[in-house]
Short mmCIF file of C-alpha atoms in Angstrom, two decimals:
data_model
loop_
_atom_site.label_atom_id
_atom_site.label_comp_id
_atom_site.label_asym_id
_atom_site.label_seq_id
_atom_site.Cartn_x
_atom_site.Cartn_y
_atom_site.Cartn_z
CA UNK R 1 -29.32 -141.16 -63.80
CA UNK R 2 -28.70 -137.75 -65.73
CA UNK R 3 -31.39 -138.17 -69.14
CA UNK R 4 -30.22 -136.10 -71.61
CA UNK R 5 -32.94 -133.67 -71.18
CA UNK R 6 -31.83 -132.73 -67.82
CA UNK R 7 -28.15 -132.47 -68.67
CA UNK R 8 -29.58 -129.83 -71.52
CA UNK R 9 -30.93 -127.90 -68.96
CA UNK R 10 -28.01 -128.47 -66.79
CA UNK R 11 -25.82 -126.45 -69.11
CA UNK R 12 -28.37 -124.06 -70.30
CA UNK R 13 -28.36 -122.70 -66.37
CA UNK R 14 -24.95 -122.80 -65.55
CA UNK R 15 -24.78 -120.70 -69.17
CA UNK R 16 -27.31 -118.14 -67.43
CA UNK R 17 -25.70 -118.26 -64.40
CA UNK R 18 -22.02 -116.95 -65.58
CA UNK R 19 -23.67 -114.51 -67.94
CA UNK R 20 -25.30 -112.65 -64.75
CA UNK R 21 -21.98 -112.88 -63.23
CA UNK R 22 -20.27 -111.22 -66.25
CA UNK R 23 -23.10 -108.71 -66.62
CA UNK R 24 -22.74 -107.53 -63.37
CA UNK R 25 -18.94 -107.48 -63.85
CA UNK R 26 -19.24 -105.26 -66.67
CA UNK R 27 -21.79 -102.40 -64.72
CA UNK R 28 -18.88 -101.77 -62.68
CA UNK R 29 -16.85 -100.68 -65.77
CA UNK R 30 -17.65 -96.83 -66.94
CA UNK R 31 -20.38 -97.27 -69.36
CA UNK R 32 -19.61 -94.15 -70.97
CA UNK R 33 -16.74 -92.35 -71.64
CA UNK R 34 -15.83 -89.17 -68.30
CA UNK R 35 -15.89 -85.84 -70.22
CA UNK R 36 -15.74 -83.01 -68.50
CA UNK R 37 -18.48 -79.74 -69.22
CA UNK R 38 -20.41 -76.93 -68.32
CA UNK R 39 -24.18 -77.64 -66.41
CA UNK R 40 -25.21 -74.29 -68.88
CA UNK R 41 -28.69 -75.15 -70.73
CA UNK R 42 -28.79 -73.35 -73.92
CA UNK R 43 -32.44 -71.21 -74.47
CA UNK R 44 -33.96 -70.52 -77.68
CA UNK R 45 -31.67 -67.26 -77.97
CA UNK R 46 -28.53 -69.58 -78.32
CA UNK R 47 -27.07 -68.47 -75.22
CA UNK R 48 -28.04 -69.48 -71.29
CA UNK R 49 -29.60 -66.93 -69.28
CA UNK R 50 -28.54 -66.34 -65.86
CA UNK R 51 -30.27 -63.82 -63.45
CA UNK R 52 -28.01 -61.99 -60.75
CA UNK R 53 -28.97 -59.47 -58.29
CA UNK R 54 -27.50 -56.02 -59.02
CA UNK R 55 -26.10 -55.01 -55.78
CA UNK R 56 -25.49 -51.67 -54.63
CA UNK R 57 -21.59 -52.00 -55.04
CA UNK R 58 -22.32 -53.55 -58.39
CA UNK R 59 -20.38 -56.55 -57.02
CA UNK R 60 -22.10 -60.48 -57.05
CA UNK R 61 -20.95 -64.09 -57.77
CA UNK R 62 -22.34 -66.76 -59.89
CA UNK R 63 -21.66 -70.54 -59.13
CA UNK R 64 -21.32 -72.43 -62.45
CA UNK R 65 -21.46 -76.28 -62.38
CA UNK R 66 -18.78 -78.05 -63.81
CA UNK R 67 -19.35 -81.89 -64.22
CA UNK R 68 -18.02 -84.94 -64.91
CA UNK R 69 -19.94 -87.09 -66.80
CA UNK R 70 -20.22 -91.34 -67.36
CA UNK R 71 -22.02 -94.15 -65.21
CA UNK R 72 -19.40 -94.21 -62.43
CA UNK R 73 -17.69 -91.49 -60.14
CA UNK R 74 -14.97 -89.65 -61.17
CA UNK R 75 -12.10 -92.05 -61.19
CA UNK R 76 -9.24 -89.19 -61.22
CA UNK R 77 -8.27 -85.66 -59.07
CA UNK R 78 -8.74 -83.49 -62.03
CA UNK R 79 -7.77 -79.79 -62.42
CA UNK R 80 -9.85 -78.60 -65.21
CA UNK R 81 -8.57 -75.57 -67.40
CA UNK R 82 -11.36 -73.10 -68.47
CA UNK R 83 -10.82 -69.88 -70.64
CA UNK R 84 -12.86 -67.55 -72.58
CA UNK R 85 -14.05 -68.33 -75.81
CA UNK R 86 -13.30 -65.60 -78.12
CA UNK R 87 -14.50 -66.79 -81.21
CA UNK R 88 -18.16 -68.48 -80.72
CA UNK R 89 -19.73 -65.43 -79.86
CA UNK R 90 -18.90 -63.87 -83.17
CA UNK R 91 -20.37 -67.22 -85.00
CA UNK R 92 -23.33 -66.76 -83.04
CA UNK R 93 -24.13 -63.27 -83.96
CA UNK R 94 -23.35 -63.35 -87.65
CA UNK R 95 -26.12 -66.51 -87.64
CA UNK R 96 -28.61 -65.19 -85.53
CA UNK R 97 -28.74 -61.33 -86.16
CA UNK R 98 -28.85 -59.36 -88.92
CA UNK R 99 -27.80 -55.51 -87.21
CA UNK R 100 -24.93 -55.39 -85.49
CA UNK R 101 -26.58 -52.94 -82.35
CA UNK R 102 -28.88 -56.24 -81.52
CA UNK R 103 -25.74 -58.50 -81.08
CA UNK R 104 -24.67 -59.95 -78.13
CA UNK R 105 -21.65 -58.24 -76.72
CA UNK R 106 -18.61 -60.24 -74.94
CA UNK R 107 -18.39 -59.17 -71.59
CA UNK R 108 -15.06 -56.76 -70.99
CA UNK R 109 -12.23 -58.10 -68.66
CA UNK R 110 -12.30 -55.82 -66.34
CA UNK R 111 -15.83 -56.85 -65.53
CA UNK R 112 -15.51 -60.16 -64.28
CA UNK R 113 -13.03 -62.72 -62.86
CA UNK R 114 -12.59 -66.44 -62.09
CA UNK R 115 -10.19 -68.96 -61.33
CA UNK R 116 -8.57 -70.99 -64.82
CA UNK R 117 -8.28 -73.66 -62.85
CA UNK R 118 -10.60 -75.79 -60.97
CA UNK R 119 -10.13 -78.74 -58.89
CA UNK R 120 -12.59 -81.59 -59.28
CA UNK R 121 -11.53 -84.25 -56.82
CA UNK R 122 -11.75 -88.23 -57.29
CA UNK R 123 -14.99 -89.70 -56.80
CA UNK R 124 -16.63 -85.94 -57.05
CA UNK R 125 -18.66 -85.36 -60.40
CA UNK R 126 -19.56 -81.81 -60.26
CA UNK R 127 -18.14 -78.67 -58.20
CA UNK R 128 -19.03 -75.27 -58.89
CA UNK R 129 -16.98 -72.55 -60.11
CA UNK R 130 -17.26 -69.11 -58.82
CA UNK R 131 -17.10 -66.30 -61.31
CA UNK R 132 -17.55 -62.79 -59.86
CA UNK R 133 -19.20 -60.33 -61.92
CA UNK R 134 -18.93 -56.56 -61.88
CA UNK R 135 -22.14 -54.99 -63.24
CA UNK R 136 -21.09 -51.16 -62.57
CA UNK R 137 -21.90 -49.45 -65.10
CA UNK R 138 -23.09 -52.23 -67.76
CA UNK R 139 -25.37 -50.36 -70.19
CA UNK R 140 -28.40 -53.09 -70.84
CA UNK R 141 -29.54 -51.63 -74.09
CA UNK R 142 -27.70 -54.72 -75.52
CA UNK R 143 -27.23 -58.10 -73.96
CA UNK R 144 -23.52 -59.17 -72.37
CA UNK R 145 -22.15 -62.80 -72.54
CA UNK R 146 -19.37 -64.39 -70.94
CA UNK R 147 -18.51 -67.10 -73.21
CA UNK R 148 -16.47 -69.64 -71.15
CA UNK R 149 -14.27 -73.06 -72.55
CA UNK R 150 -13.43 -76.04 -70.81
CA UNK R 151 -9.35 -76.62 -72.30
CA UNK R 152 -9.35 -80.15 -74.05
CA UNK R 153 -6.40 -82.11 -72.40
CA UNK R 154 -5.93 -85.44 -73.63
CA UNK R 155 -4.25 -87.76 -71.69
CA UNK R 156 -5.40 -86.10 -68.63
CA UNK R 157 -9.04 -85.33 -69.08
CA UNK R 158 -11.53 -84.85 -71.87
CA UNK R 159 -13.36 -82.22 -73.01
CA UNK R 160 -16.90 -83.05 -73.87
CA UNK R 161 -17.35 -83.50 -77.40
CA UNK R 162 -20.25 -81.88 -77.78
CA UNK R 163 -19.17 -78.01 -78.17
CA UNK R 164 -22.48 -77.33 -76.79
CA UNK R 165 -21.43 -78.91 -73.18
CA UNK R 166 -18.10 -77.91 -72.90
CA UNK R 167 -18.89 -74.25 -73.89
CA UNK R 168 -20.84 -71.41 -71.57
CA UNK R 169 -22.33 -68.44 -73.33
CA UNK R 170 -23.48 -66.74 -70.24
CA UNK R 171 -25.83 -64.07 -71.03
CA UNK R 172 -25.69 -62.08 -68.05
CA UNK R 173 -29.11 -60.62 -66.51
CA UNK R 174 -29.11 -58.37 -63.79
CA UNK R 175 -32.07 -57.47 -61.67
CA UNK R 176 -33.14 -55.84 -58.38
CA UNK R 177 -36.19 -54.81 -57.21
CA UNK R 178 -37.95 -53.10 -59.96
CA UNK R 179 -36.69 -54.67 -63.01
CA UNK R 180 -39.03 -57.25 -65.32
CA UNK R 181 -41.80 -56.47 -67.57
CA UNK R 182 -44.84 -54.49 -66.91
CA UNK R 183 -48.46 -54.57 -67.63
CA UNK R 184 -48.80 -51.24 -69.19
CA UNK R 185 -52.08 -51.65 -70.42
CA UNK R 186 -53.71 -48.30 -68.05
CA UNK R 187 -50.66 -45.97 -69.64
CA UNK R 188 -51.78 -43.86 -72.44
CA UNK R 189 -49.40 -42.56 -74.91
CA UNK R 190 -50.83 -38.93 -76.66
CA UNK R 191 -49.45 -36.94 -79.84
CA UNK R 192 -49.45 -33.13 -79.37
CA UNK R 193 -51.10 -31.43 -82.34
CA UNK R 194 -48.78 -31.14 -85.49
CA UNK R 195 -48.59 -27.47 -84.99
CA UNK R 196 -47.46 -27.95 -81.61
CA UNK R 197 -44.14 -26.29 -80.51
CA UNK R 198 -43.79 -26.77 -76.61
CA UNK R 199 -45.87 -28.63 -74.17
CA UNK R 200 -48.34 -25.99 -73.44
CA UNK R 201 -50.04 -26.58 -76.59
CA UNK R 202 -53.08 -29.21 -77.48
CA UNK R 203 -53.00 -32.86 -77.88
CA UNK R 204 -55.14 -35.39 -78.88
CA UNK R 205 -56.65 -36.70 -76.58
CA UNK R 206 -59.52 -38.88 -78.69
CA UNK R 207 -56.95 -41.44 -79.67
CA UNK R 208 -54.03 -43.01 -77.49
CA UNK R 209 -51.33 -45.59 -78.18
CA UNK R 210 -51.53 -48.45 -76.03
CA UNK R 211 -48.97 -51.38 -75.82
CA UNK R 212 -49.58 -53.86 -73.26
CA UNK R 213 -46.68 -54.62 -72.23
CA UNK R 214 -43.06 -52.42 -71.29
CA UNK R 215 -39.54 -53.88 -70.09
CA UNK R 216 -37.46 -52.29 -67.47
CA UNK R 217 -33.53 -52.96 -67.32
CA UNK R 218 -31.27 -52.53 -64.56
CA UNK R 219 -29.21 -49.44 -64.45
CA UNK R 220 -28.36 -49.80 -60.09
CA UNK R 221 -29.79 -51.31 -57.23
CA UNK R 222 -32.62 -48.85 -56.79
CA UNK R 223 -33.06 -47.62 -60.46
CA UNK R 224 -34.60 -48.80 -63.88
CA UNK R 225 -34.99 -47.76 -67.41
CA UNK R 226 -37.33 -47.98 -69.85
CA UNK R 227 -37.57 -46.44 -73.59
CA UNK R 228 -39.79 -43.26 -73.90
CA UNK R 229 -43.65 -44.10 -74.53
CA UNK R 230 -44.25 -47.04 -76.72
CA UNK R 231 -40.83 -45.91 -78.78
CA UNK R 232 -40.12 -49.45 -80.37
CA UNK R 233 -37.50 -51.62 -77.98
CA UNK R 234 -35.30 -52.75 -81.10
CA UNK R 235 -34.83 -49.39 -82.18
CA UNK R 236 -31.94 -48.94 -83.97
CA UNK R 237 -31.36 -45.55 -81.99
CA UNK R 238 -33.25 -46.73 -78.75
CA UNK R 239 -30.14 -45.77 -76.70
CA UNK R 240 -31.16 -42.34 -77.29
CA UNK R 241 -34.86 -42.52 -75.20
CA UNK R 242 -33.37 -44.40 -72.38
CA UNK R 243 -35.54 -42.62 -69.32
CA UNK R 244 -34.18 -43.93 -65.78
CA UNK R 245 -36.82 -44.13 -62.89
CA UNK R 246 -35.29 -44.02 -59.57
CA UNK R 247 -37.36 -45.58 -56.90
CA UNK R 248 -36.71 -43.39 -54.01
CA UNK R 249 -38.87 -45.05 -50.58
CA UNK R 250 -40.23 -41.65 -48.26
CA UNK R 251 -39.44 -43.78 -45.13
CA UNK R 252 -35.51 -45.55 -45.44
CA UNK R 253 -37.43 -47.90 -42.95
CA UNK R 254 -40.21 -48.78 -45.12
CA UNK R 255 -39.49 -49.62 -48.80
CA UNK R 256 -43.02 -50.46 -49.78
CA UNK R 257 -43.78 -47.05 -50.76
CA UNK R 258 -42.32 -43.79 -52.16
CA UNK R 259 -41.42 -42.13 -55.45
CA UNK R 260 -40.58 -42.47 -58.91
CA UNK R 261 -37.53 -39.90 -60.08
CA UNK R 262 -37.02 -39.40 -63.95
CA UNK R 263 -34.21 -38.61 -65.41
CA UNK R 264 -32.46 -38.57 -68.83
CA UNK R 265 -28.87 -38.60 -70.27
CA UNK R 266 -30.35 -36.96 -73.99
CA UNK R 267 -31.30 -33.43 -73.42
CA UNK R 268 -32.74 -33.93 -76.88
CA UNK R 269 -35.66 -35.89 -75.84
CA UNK R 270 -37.11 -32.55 -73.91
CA UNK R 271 -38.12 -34.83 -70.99
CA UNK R 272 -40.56 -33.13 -68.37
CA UNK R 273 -41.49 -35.22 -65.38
CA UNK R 274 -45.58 -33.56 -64.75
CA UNK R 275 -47.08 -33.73 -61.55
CA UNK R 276 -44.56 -31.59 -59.64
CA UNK R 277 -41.91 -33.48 -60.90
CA UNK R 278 -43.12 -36.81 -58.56
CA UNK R 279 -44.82 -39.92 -59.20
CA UNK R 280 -45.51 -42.15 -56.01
CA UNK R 281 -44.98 -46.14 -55.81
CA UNK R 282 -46.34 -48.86 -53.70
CA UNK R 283 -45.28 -52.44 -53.26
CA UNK R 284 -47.51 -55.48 -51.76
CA UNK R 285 -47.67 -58.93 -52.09
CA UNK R 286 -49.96 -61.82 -51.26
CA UNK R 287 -49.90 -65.22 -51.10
CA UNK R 288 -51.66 -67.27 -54.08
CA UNK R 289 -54.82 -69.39 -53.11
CA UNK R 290 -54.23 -72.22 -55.17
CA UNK R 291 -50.50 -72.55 -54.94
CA UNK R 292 -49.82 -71.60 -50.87
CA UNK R 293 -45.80 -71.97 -51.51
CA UNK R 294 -45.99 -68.94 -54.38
CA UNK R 295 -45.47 -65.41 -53.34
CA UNK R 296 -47.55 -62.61 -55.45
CA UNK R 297 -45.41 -59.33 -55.59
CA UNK R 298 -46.44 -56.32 -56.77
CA UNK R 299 -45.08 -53.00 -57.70
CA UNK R 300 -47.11 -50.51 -59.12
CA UNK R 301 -46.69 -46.61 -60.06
CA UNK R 302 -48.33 -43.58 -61.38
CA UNK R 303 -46.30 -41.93 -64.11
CA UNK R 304 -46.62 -38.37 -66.31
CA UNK R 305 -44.09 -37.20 -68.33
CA UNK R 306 -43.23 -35.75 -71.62
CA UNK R 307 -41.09 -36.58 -74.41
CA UNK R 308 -40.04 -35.66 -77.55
CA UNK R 309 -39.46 -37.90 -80.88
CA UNK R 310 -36.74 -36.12 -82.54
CA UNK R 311 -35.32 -38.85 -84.81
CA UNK R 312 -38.66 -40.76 -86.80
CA UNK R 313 -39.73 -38.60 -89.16
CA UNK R 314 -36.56 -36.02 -90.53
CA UNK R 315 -36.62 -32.53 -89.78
CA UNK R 316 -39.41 -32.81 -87.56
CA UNK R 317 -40.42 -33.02 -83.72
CA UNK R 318 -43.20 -35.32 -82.52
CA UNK R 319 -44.51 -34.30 -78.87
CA UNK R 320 -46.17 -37.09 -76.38
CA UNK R 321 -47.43 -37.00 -73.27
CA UNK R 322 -47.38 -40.46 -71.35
CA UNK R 323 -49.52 -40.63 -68.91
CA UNK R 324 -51.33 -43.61 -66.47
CA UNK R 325 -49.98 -46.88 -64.45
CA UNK R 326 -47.41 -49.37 -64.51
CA UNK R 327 -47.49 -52.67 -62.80
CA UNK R 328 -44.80 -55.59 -62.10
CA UNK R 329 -45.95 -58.86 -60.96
CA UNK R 330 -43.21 -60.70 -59.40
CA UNK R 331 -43.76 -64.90 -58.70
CA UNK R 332 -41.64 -66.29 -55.90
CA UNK R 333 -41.93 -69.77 -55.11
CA UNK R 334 -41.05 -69.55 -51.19
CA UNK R 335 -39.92 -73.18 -50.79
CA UNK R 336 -36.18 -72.26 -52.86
CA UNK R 337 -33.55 -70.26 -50.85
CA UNK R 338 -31.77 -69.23 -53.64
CA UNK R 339 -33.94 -65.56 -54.65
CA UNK R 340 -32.62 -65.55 -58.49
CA UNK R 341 -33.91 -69.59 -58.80
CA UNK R 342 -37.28 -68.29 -56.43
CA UNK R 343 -38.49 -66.07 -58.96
CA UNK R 344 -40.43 -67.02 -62.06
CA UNK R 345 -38.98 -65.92 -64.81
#
């Protein structure tokens, strides 16, 4: 005989029982809604860094995730539209800067490529799209984007909401060998005496500048550039003490070791490599003791030159002779195939 009790708890399992069945029902519906959008992480500059080997034809390609997003697989064969964004970039620079020589510059046409449309087929939720870049020639004295837009097609497929996601602001980063920032705390920067009028006079040698730190940029595979002495690196007129340093090995076999060419485009600057014109570099690496998966690179070189600062104080010529070391440490965690993901940035 059935008490009333136990036909209460009768009906208060079955109840349990068909609301498991419906729950379950309902996780194989899409939880959340398929947009599709750019895998681009946005830094604290606004824009997502990417880091691509400068080859020596100039020439390398960047995969780009596309994804779809939601709880379940892509439920269609999509062929997603993507265009550059000629309008963000602007937006961004107006908010962010306030001189137009430190804004971001849009990449030109003819220096890059990639297909508008890309085929992400059913049950696939991310692809990558190639986009091949053509560095020749880029001047790095200011940053280039590529700012990319997935098309918004209802009906067929959705653009994520978020402008964040379905936007790429590519801020395109080139390195080889010898780019990155160097410890720069052994090179001494001196002022030649006021009355100074070539570099055979006196200078001071009782007081140098020191700055601990210098960036080089990429100008090709095998060269860098860095701005004369400690001459400030948002300069208005930095352009103007660009000074490339070709790394030139003695033995083609043997690129460990070699020399260090100077060279300007700005006659102005009165550059004069010392030292017969030569400065000698050396690479090694080792392995770190407490991480055994992370590769310790070095590059280090001896550098003396002289410059002159024609353009901070008006109507007259400052003098400086840079002398001392530069080292790069490089960190390259040896378990990831992919060099530009290897390296610590």
């Amino acid at each position: 005989m059935i008490t009333m009790k136990s036909r209460f708890f009768y009906i208060v399992a079955l109840s349990f029982v068909f609301g498991m069945i419906s729950c379950n029902n309902e996780w194989k519906d899409e939880q959340y809604e398929q947009y599709v959008s750019f895998k681009s992480p946005i830094g604290s500059n606004g824009v997502t860094d990417i880091y691509v080997r400068y080859n020596p034809d100039g020439k390398v390609t960047y995969q780009l995730p596309v994804e779809v997003s939601g709880s379940t697989f892509n439920e269609k064969n999509l062929n997603v539209e993507v265009e550059v964004d000629n309008d963000t970039l602007n937006i961004l620079n107006e908010a962010r800067f306030g001189r137009e020589d430190l804004y971001f510059l849009q990449m030109q046409p003819e220096s890059y490529s990639f297909p508008s449309n890309l085929n992400i087929p059913q049950g696939t939720s991310i692809v990558n799209m190639p986009i091949e870049f053509n560095l020749t020639g880029m001047d790095l004295v200011q940053n280039h984007v590529l700012p990319l837009s997935v098309v918004d097609k209802p009906g067929i497929y959705n653009a994520h909401p978020r402008k964040n996601y379905a936007k790429a602001l590519l801020n395109v980063k080139p390195f080889n060998d010898y780019s990155g920032t160097y410890e720069t705390s052994l090179m001494q920067v001196f002022m030649y005496n006021s009355d100074a009028t070539d570099y055979s006079g006196n200078y001071n040698m009782s007081n140098p500048i020191i700055q601990n730190n210098r960036t080089a940029r990429v100008v090709d595979a095998n060269s860098v550039f860095f701005y004369a002495g400690v001459m400030d690196e948002d300069l208005i007129n930095r352009k103007d003490y660009k000074i490339k340093f070709k790394f030139i090995p003695t033995d083609p076999e043997d690129p460990t070791k070699g020399l260090v060419e100077l060279s300007t485009d700005n006659a102005l600057i009165n550059l004069v490599q010392n030292n017969n014109n030569t400065s000698k570099y050396s690479v090694f690496e080792i392995m770190d003791v407490e991480k055994p998966y992370l590769k310790r690179r070095f590059i280090q070189f001896n550098i003396d030159y002289n410059f002159t600062d024609y353009t901070s104080v008006e109507g007259k010529n400052l003098m400086y002779k840079v002398t001392g070391i530069m080292t790069l440490e490089r960190r390259l965690n040896t378990q990831i195939p992919d060099e530009d993901q290897a390296i610590m940035w």
